[in-house]
Amino acid sequence: MSDDNERKNIRAAMDRLLAGTPLRSDGALTVLALAAEADVKRHVLTHRHTDLKDEFYAKVRAQGRVPDSERKLRTELKKTKERLAELVEENKRQQAEIETFARVVNVLTVENHQLRGQSGHKRSPLVALRPAPEPGS
């Protein structure tokens, strides 16, 4: 197919999609649907006729419509931001718990040293005991 014919097919497909009367695609306002509607491979739009791809998205936005791919990305972004906020809150709670546990360990360490000091005398060094003699030896 010649370059001029490709461009004509793409423009006709663009008009059909924007009018909501697709013939060969699901009617979504995406490059994939535009390529299917124009009966060309997607890479033809994304590499050879990028001007037509950009024109298509500009027309979609001019109609006040948001392409399906953008809508999906916005939904995913919203969910990701919500999850991030949850994780930040969880991280704050865990940091507070860690600080509490660190204080508890410090207090217990001090109390342990104090209790050992109150015994009044130092511990005797450990002495190894000889095993008891075997009966009859």
Coordinates of C-alpha atoms in Angstrom, one line a residue:
M1 CA 0.0 0.0 0.0
S2 CA 1.4 3.4 -0.9
D3 CA 2.1 6.0 1.7
D4 CA -0.7 8.3 0.4
N5 CA -3.3 5.4 0.5
E6 CA -2.2 4.6 4.1
R7 CA -2.7 8.2 5.1
K8 CA -6.1 8.3 3.5
N9 CA -7.2 5.0 5.2
I10 CA -5.9 6.3 8.5
R11 CA -7.8 9.6 8.1
A12 CA -11.0 7.8 7.1
A13 CA -10.6 5.5 10.1
M14 CA -10.0 8.5 12.4
D15 CA -13.2 10.1 11.2
R16 CA -15.2 6.9 11.8
L17 CA -13.8 6.4 15.3
L18 CA -14.5 10.0 16.2
A19 CA -18.0 9.8 14.8
G20 CA -18.6 6.6 16.8
T21 CA -19.2 4.5 13.7
P22 CA -16.3 1.9 13.6
L23 CA -16.3 -0.8 11.0
R24 CA -13.3 -2.9 11.9
S25 CA -12.5 -2.2 15.5
D26 CA -14.1 -2.1 19.0
G27 CA -14.5 1.7 18.6
A28 CA -12.1 2.6 21.4
L29 CA -10.3 5.9 21.0
T30 CA -6.8 4.3 21.0
V31 CA -4.0 3.9 18.5
L32 CA -4.7 0.1 18.5
A33 CA -8.3 0.7 17.5
L34 CA -7.2 3.3 14.9
A35 CA -4.7 0.9 13.4
A36 CA -7.4 -1.9 13.3
E37 CA -9.9 0.5 11.8
A38 CA -7.4 1.7 9.1
D39 CA -6.3 -1.9 8.5
V40 CA -2.7 -1.1 9.2
K41 CA -0.2 -2.4 11.8
R42 CA 0.1 -0.4 15.0
H43 CA 3.8 0.4 14.3
V44 CA 2.7 2.2 11.1
L45 CA 1.1 4.8 13.3
T46 CA 3.6 4.8 16.1
H47 CA 6.7 5.0 13.8
R48 CA 5.8 6.0 10.3
H49 CA 2.7 8.3 10.7
T50 CA 3.3 9.8 14.1
D51 CA 1.7 13.0 12.9
L52 CA -1.6 11.3 12.3
K53 CA -1.4 9.5 15.7
D54 CA -0.8 12.9 17.4
E55 CA -3.6 14.5 15.3
F56 CA -6.0 11.7 16.3
Y57 CA -5.3 12.2 20.0
A58 CA -5.6 15.9 19.6
K59 CA -9.0 15.5 18.0
V60 CA -10.1 13.1 20.8
R61 CA -9.1 15.7 23.4
A62 CA -10.7 18.5 21.5
Q63 CA -14.0 16.6 21.7
G64 CA -13.6 16.5 25.4
R65 CA -13.2 12.8 25.4
V66 CA -10.4 11.0 27.2
P67 CA -8.8 8.0 25.4
D68 CA -9.5 4.7 27.1
S69 CA -5.7 4.1 27.6
E70 CA -5.5 7.4 29.5
R71 CA -8.6 6.7 31.5
K72 CA -7.1 3.3 32.5
L73 CA -3.8 4.9 33.4
R74 CA -5.5 7.6 35.5
T75 CA -7.4 4.9 37.4
E76 CA -4.2 2.9 38.0
L77 CA -2.4 6.1 39.1
K78 CA -5.2 6.9 41.6
K79 CA -5.1 3.4 43.1
T80 CA -1.3 3.5 43.3
K81 CA -1.4 6.8 45.1
E82 CA -4.0 5.5 47.6
R83 CA -1.8 2.4 48.2
L84 CA 1.2 4.6 48.7
A85 CA -0.6 6.6 51.2
E86 CA -1.6 3.4 53.1
L87 CA 2.0 2.2 53.1
V88 CA 3.3 5.5 54.3
E89 CA 0.9 5.4 57.2
E90 CA 1.8 1.8 58.0
N91 CA 5.5 2.8 57.9
K92 CA 4.8 5.6 60.4
R93 CA 3.0 3.2 62.7
Q94 CA 5.9 0.7 62.5
Q95 CA 8.5 3.3 63.1
A96 CA 6.6 4.4 66.3
E97 CA 6.4 0.7 67.4
I98 CA 10.2 0.3 66.8
E99 CA 10.9 3.4 68.9
T100 CA 8.6 2.1 71.7
F101 CA 10.4 -1.3 71.7
A102 CA 13.8 0.4 71.7
R103 CA 12.7 2.4 74.8
V104 CA 11.5 -0.8 76.5
V105 CA 14.8 -2.6 75.8
N106 CA 16.7 0.4 77.2
V107 CA 14.6 0.5 80.4
L108 CA 14.9 -3.3 80.9
T109 CA 18.7 -3.1 80.4
V110 CA 19.0 -0.3 83.0
E111 CA 16.8 -2.3 85.4
N112 CA 18.8 -5.4 84.9
H113 CA 22.0 -3.6 85.7
Q114 CA 20.5 -2.1 88.8
L115 CA 19.2 -5.4 90.0
R116 CA 22.6 -7.0 89.5
G117 CA 24.2 -4.2 91.5
Q118 CA 21.7 -4.6 94.4
S119 CA 22.8 -8.1 95.1
G120 CA 25.5 -6.6 97.3
H121 CA 28.4 -8.8 96.2
K122 CA 30.0 -9.8 93.1
R123 CA 29.4 -13.2 91.8
S124 CA 32.0 -15.7 92.4
P125 CA 33.8 -17.0 89.4
L126 CA 32.6 -20.2 88.1
V127 CA 34.6 -23.3 89.3
A128 CA 34.5 -26.5 87.3
L129 CA 33.6 -29.4 89.5
R130 CA 35.3 -32.7 89.2
P131 CA 33.0 -35.5 88.3
A132 CA 32.1 -37.7 91.3
P133 CA 34.1 -40.8 91.6
E134 CA 32.4 -43.9 90.2
P135 CA 31.2 -46.3 92.9
G136 CA 33.7 -49.0 93.6
S137 CA 36.8 -47.1 92.3

